[in-house]
PDB file of C-alpha atoms in Angstrom:
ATOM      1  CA  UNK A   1     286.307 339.001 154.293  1.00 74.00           C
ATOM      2  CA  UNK A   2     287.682 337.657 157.282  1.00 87.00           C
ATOM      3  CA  UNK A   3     289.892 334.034 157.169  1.00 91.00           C
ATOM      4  CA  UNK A   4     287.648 330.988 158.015  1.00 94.00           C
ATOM      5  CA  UNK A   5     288.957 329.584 161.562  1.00 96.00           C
ATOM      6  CA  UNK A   6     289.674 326.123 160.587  1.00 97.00           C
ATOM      7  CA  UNK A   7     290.886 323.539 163.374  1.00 98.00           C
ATOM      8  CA  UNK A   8     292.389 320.199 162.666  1.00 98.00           C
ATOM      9  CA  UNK A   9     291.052 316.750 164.584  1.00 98.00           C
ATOM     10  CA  UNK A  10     294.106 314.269 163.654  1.00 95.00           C
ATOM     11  CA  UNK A  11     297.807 315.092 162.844  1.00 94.00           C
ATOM     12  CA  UNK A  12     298.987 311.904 160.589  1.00 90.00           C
ATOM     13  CA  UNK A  13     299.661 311.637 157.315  1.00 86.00           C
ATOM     14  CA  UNK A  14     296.919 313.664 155.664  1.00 88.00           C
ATOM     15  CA  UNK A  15     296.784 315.991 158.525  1.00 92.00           C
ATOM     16  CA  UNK A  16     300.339 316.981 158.423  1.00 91.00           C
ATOM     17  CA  UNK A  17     299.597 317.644 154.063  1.00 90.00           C
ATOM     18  CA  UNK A  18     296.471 319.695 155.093  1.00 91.00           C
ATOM     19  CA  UNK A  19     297.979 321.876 157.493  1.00 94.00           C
ATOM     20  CA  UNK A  20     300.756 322.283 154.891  1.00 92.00           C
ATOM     21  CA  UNK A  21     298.962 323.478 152.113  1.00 90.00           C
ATOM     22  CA  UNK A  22     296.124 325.867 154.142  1.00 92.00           C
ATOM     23  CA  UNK A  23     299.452 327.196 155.233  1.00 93.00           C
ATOM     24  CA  UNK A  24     299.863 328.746 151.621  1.00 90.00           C
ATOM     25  CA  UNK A  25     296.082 330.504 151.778  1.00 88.00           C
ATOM     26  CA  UNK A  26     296.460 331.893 155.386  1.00 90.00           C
ATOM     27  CA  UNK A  27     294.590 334.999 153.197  1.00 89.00           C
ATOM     28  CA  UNK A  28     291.874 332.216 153.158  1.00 90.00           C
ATOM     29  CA  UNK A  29     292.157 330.831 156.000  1.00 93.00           C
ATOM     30  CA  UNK A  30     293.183 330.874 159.622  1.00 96.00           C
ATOM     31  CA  UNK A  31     294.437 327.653 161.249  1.00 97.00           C
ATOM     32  CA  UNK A  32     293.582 328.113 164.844  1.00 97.00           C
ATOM     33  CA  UNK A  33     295.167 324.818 165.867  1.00 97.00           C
ATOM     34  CA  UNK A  34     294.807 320.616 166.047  1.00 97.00           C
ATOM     35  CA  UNK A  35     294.183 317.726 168.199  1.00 96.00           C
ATOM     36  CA  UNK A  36     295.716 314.606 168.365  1.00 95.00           C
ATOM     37  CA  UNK A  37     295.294 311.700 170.722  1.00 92.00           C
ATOM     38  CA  UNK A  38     299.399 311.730 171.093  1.00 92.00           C
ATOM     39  CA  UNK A  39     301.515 314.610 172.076  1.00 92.00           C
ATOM     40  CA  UNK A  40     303.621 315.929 168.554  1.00 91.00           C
ATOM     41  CA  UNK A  41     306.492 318.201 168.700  1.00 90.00           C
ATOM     42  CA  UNK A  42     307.648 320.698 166.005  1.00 90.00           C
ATOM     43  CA  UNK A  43     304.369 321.605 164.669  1.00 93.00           C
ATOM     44  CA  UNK A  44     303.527 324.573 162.622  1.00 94.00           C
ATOM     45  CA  UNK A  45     300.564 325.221 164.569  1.00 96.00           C
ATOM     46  CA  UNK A  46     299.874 324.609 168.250  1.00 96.00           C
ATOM     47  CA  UNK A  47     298.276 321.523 169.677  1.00 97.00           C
ATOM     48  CA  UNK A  48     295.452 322.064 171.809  1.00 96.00           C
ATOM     49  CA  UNK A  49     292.475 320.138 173.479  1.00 97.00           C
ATOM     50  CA  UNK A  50     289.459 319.208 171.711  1.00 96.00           C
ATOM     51  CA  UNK A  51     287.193 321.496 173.283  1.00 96.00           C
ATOM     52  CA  UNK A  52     289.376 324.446 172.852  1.00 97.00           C
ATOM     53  CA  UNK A  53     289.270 323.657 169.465  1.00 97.00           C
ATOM     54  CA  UNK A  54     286.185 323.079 168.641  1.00 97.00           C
ATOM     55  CA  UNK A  55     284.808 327.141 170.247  1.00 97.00           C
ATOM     56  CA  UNK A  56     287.848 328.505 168.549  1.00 97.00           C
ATOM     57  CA  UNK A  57     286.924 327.253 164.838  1.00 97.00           C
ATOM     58  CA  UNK A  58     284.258 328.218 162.561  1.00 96.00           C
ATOM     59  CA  UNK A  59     284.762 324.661 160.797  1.00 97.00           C
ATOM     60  CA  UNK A  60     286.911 321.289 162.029  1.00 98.00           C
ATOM     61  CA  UNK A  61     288.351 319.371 159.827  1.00 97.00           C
ATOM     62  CA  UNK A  62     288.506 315.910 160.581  1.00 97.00           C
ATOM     63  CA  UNK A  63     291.405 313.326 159.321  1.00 95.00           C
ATOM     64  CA  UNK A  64     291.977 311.113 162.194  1.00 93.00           C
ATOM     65  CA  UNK A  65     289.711 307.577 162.411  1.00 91.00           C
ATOM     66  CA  UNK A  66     286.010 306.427 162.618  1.00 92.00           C
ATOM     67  CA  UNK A  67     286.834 306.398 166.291  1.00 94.00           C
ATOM     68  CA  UNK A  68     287.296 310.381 166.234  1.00 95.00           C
ATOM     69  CA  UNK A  69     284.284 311.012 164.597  1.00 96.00           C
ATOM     70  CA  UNK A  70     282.124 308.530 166.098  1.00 95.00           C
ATOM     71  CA  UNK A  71     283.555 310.133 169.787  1.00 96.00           C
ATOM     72  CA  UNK A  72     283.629 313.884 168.635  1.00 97.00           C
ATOM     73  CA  UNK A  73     281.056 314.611 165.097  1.00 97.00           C
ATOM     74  CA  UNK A  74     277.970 315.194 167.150  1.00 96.00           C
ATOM     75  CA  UNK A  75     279.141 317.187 169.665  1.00 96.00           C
ATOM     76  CA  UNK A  76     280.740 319.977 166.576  1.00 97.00           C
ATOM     77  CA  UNK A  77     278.029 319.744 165.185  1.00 97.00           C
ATOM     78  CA  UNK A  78     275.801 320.552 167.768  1.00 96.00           C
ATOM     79  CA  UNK A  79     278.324 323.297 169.372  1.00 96.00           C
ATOM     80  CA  UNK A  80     277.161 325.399 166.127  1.00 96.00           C
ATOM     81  CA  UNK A  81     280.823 324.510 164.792  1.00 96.00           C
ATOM     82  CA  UNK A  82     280.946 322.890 161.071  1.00 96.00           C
ATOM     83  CA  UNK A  83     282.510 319.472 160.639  1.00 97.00           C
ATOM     84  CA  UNK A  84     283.637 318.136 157.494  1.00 96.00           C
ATOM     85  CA  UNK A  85     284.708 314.375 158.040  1.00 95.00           C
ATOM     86  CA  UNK A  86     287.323 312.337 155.672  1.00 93.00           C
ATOM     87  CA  UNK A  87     286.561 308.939 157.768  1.00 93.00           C
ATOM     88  CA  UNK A  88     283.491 309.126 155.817  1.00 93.00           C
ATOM     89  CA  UNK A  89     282.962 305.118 156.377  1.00 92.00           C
ATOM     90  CA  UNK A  90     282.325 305.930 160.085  1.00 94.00           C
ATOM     91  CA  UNK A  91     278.788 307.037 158.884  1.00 94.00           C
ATOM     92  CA  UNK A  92     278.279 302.780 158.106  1.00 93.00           C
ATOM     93  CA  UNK A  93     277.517 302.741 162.200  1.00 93.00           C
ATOM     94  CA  UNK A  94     273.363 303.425 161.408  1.00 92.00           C
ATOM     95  CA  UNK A  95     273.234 304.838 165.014  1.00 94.00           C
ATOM     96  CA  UNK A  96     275.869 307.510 164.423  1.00 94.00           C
ATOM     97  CA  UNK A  97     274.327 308.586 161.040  1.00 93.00           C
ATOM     98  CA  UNK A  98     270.867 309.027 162.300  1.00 93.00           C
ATOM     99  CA  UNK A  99     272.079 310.861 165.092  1.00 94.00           C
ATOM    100  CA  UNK A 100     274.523 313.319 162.718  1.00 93.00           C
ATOM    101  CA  UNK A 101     271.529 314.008 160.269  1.00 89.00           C
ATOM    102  CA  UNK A 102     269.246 314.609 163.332  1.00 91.00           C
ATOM    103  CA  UNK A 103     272.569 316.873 164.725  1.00 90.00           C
ATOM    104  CA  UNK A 104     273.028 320.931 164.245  1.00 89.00           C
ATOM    105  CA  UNK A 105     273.083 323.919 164.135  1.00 95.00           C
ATOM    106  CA  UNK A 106     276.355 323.200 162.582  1.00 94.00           C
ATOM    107  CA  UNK A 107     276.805 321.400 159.438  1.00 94.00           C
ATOM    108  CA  UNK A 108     278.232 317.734 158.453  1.00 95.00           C
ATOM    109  CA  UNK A 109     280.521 318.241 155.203  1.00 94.00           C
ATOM    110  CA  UNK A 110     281.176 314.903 153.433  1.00 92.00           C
ATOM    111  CA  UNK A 111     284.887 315.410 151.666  1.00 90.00           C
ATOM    112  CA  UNK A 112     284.844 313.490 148.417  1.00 86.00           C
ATOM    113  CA  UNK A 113     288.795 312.172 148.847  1.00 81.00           C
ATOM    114  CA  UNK A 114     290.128 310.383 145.757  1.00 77.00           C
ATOM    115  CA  UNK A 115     286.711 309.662 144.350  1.00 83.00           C
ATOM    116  CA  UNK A 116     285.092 311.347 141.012  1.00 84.00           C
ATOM    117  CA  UNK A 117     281.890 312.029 139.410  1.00 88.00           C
ATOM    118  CA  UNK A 118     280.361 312.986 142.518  1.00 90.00           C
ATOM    119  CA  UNK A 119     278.692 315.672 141.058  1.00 91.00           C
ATOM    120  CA  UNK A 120     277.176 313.822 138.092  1.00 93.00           C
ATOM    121  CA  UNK A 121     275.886 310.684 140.224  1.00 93.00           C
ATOM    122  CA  UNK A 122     274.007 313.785 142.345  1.00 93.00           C
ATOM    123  CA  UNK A 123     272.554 315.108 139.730  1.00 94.00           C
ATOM    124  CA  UNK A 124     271.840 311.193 138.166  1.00 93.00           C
ATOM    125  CA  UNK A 125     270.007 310.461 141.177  1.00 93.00           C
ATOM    126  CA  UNK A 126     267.531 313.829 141.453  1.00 94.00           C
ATOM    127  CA  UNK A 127     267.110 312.984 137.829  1.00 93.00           C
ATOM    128  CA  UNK A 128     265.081 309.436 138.804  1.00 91.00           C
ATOM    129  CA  UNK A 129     265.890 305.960 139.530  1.00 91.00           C
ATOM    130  CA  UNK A 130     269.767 304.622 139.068  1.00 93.00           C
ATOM    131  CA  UNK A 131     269.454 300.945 138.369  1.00 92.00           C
ATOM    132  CA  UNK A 132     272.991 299.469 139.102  1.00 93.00           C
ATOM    133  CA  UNK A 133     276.369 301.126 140.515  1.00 96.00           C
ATOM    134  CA  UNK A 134     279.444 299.239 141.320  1.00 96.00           C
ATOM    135  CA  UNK A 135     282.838 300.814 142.845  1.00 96.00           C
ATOM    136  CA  UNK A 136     285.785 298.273 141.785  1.00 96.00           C
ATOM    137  CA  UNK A 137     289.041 299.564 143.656  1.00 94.00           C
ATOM    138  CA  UNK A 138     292.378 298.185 142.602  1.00 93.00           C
ATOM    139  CA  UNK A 139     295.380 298.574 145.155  1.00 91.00           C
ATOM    140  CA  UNK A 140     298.878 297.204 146.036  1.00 89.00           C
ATOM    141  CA  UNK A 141     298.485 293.934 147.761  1.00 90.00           C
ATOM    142  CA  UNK A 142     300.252 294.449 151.117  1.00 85.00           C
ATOM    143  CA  UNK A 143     298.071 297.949 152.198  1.00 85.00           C
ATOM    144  CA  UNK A 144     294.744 295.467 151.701  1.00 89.00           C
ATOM    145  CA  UNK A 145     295.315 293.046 154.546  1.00 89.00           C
ATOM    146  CA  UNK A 146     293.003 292.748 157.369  1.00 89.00           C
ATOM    147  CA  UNK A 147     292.735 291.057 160.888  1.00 89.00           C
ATOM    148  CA  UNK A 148     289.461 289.319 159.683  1.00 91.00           C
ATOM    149  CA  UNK A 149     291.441 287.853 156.467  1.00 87.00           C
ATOM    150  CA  UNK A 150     292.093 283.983 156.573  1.00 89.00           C
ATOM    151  CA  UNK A 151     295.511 283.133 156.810  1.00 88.00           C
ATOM    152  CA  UNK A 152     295.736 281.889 153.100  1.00 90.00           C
ATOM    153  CA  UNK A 153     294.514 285.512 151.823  1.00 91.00           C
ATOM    154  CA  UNK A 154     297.584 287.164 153.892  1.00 88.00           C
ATOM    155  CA  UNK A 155     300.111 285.068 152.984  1.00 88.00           C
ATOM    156  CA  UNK A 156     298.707 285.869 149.196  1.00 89.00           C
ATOM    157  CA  UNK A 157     298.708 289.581 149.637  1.00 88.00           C
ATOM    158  CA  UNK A 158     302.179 289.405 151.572  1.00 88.00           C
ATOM    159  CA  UNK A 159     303.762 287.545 149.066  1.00 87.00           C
ATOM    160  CA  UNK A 160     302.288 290.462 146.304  1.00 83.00           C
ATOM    161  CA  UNK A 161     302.759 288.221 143.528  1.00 86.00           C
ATOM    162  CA  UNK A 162     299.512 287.773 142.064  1.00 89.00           C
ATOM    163  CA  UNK A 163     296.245 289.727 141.359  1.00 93.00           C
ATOM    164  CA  UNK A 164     293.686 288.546 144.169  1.00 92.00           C
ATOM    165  CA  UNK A 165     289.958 289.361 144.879  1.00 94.00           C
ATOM    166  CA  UNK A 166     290.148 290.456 148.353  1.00 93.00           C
ATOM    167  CA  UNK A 167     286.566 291.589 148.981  1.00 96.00           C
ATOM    168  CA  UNK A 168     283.092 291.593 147.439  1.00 96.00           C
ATOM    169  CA  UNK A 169     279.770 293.346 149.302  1.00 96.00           C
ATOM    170  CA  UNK A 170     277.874 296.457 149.611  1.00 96.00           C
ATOM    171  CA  UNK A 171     279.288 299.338 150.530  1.00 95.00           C
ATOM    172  CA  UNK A 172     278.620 299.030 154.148  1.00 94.00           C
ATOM    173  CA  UNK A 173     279.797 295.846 154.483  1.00 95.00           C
ATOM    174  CA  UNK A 174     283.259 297.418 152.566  1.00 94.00           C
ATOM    175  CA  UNK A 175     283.161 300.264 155.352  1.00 90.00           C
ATOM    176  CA  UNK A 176     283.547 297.564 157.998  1.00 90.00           C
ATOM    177  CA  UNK A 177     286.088 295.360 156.388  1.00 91.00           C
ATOM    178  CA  UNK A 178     288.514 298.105 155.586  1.00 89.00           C
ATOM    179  CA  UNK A 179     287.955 300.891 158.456  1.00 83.00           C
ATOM    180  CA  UNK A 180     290.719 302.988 157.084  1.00 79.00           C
ATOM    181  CA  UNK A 181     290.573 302.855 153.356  1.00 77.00           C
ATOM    182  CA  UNK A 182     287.100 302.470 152.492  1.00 80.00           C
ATOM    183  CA  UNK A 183     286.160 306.056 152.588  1.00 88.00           C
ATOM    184  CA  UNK A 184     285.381 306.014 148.512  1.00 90.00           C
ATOM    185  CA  UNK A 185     282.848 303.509 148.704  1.00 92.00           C
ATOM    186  CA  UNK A 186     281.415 305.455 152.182  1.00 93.00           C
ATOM    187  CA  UNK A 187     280.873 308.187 150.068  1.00 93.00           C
ATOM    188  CA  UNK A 188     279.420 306.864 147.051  1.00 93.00           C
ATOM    189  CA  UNK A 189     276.663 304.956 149.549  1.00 94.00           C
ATOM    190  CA  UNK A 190     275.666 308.379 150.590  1.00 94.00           C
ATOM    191  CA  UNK A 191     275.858 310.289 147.549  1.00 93.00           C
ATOM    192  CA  UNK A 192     273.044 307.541 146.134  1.00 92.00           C
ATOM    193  CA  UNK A 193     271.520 307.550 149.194  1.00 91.00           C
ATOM    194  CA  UNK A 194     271.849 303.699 149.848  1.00 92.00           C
ATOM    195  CA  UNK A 195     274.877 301.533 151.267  1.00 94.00           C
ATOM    196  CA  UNK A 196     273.075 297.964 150.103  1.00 93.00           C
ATOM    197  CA  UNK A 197     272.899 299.625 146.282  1.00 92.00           C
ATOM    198  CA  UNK A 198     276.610 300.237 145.577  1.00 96.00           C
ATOM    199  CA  UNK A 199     278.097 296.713 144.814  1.00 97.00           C
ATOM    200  CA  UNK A 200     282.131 296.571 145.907  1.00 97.00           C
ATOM    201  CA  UNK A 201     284.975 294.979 144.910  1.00 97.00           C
ATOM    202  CA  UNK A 202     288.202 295.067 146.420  1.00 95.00           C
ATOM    203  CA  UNK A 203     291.116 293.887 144.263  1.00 95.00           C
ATOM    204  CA  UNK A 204     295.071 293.432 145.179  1.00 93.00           C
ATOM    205  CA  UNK A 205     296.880 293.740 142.062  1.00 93.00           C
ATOM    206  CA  UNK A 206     300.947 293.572 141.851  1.00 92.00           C
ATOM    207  CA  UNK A 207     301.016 295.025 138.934  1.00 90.00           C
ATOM    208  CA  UNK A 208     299.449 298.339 140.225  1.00 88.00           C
ATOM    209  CA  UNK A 209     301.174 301.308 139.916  1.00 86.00           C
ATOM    210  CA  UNK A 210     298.762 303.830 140.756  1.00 87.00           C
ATOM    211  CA  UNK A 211     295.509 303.352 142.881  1.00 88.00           C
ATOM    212  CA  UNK A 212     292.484 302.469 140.801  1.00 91.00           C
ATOM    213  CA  UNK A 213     288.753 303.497 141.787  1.00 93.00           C
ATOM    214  CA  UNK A 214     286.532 302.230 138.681  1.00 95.00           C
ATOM    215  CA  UNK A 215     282.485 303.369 138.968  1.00 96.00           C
ATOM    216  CA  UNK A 216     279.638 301.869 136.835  1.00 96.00           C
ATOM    217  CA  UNK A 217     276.472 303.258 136.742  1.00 95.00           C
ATOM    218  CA  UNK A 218     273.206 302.787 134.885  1.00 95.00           C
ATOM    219  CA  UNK A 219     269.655 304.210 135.550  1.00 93.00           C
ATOM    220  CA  UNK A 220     267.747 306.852 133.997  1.00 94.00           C
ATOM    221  CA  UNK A 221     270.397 308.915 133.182  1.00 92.00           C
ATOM    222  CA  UNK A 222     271.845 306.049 131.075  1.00 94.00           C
ATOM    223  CA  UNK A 223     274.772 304.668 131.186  1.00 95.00           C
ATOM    224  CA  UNK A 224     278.466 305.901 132.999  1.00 94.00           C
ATOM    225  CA  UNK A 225     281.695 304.794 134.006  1.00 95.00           C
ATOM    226  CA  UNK A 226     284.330 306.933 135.821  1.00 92.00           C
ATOM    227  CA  UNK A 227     287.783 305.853 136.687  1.00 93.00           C
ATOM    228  CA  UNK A 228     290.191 307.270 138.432  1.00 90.00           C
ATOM    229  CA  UNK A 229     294.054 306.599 138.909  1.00 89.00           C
ATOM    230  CA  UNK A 230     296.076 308.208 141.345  1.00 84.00           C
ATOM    231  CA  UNK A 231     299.150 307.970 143.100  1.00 78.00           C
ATOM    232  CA  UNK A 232     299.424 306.532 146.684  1.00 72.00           C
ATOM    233  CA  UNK A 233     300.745 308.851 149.212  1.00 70.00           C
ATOM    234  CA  UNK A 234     304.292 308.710 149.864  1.00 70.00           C
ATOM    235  CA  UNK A 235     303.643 308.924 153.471  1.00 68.00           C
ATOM    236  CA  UNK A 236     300.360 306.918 154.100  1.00 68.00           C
ATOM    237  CA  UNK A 237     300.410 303.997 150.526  1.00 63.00           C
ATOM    238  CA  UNK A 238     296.839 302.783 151.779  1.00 64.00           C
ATOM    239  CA  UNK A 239     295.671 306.336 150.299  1.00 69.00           C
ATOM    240  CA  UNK A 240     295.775 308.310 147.360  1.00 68.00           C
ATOM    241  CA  UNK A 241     297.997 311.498 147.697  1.00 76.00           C
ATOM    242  CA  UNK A 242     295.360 313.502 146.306  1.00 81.00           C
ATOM    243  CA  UNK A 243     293.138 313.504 149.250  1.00 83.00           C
ATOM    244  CA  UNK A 244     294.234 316.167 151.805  1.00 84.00           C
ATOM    245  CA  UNK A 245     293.951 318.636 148.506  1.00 86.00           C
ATOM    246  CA  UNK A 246     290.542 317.370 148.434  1.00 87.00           C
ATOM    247  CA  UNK A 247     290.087 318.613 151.674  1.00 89.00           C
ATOM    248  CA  UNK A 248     291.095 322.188 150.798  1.00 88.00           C
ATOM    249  CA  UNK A 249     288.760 321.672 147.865  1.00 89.00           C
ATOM    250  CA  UNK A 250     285.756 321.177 149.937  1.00 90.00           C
ATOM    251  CA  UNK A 251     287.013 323.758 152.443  1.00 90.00           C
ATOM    252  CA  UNK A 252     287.326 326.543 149.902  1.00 87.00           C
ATOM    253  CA  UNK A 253     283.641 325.359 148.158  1.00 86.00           C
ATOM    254  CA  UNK A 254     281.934 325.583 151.476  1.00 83.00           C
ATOM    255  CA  UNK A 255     283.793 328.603 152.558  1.00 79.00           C
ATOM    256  CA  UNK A 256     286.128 330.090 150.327  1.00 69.00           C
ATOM    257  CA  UNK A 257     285.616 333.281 148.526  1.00 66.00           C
ATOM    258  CA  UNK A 258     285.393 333.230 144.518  1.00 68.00           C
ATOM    259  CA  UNK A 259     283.924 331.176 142.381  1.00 67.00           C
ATOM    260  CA  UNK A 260     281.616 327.968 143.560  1.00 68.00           C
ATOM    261  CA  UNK A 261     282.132 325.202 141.218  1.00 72.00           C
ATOM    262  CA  UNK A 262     279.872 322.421 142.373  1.00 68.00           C
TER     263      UNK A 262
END
């Protein structure tokens, strides 16, 4: 079996762990190069233009910004290329969804980052109606603030020295408000099928050592909560450091060889 051609659309923080670790299954995988909107020096693989890219890969990974995929996702798609997308909250733009669902012949892969019990809230929802789901996430105080924030709320989260309820909405309206960590509750909008259902609330604790993503969910399948607590990354604090391994996760489920644990 020949390597998958994967190409890379961002080189930050989670691109730079990506490339790093597809590095280790080039057996796997062949990284056929990434694009950045800056020039970066010293790479392990070469930089090249978008286009060039996107011909030269059989799937592009994307871990740059909602403004990448809004400007790039349906033209992968429909060059026949696969995209799977990690600025998942992008898809909160109505317009942009409806045109990505509407988009092929290549596919839209929805990477589940730091967020668990995916596959049990799929299988939940074929199963018949799901009643109630929250997301609570708790985070360090100074990677929460926001432009929009009122000065009193930055000056709490700047001080960091006491537990504050930053946000509460629907999971679109969570998308919005925090455009570059807000990818969990993205994907648990889609996974239901419904950004007004999943109920959101954003929480700045001191205390926090780890990064906290707490689901609820009732419905027909009864009742289940899922938590998850994971480190921030060292390079990038406003995400967990698990998420550019869940990007080789989904990578090596949609295309991998082996087993397909799903």
């Amino acid at each position: 079996m020949m390597p998958v051609r994967v190409g890379i659309l961002g080189f930050g923080a989670i691109g730079r762990s990506v490339v790093d670790s597809l590095l280790e299954h080039k057996e796997e995988f062949h990284l056929v190069g990434f694009s950045d909107v800056e020039q970066v020096d010293g790479t392990p693989i070469p930089q090249m233009p978008v286009e060039e890219m996107i011909h030269a890969s059989d799937i592009v990974v994307e871990v740059a910004s909602h403004a990448a995929v809004r400007e790039y996702a349906v033209q992968i798609i429909e060059s026949g290329t696969d995209l799977l997308i990690v600025s998942v909250g992008a898809l909160a733009d109505r317009s942009l969804e409806e045109k990505l669902l509407d988009a092929g012949p290549g596919n839209l892969i929805i990477c589940t980052g730091a967020l668990g019990g995916i596959d049990y809230i799929q299988a939940a929802k074929i199963l018949g109606r799901i009643d109630d789901i929250s997301l609570t996430s708790i985070k360090k105080p100074g990677v929460l603030s926001q432009p929009w924030m009122q000065d009193s709320m930055q000056e709490k989260l700047a001080a960091g020295d006491e537990r504050v309820v930053v946000f509460e909405g629907n999971a679109r309206e969570a998308a919005e408000a925090f455009p570059k960590s807000s990818n969990v509750s993205a994907t648990l909008a889609l996974t239901v099928g419904s950004w007004d259902t999943v109920k959101v609330r954003v929480i700045g604790d001191p205390e926090a050592k780890q990064t906290k993503h707490q689901i609820h969910l009732s419905g027909e399948v009864g009742e289940s909560t899922f938590e998850v607590n994971s480190l921030p990354s060292t390079i990038n604090p406003a995400t967990s450091s698990v998420v550019p391994y869940s990007v080789v996760k989904a990578l090596r489920t949609a295309h991998g060889s082996g087993y397909k644990i799903m």
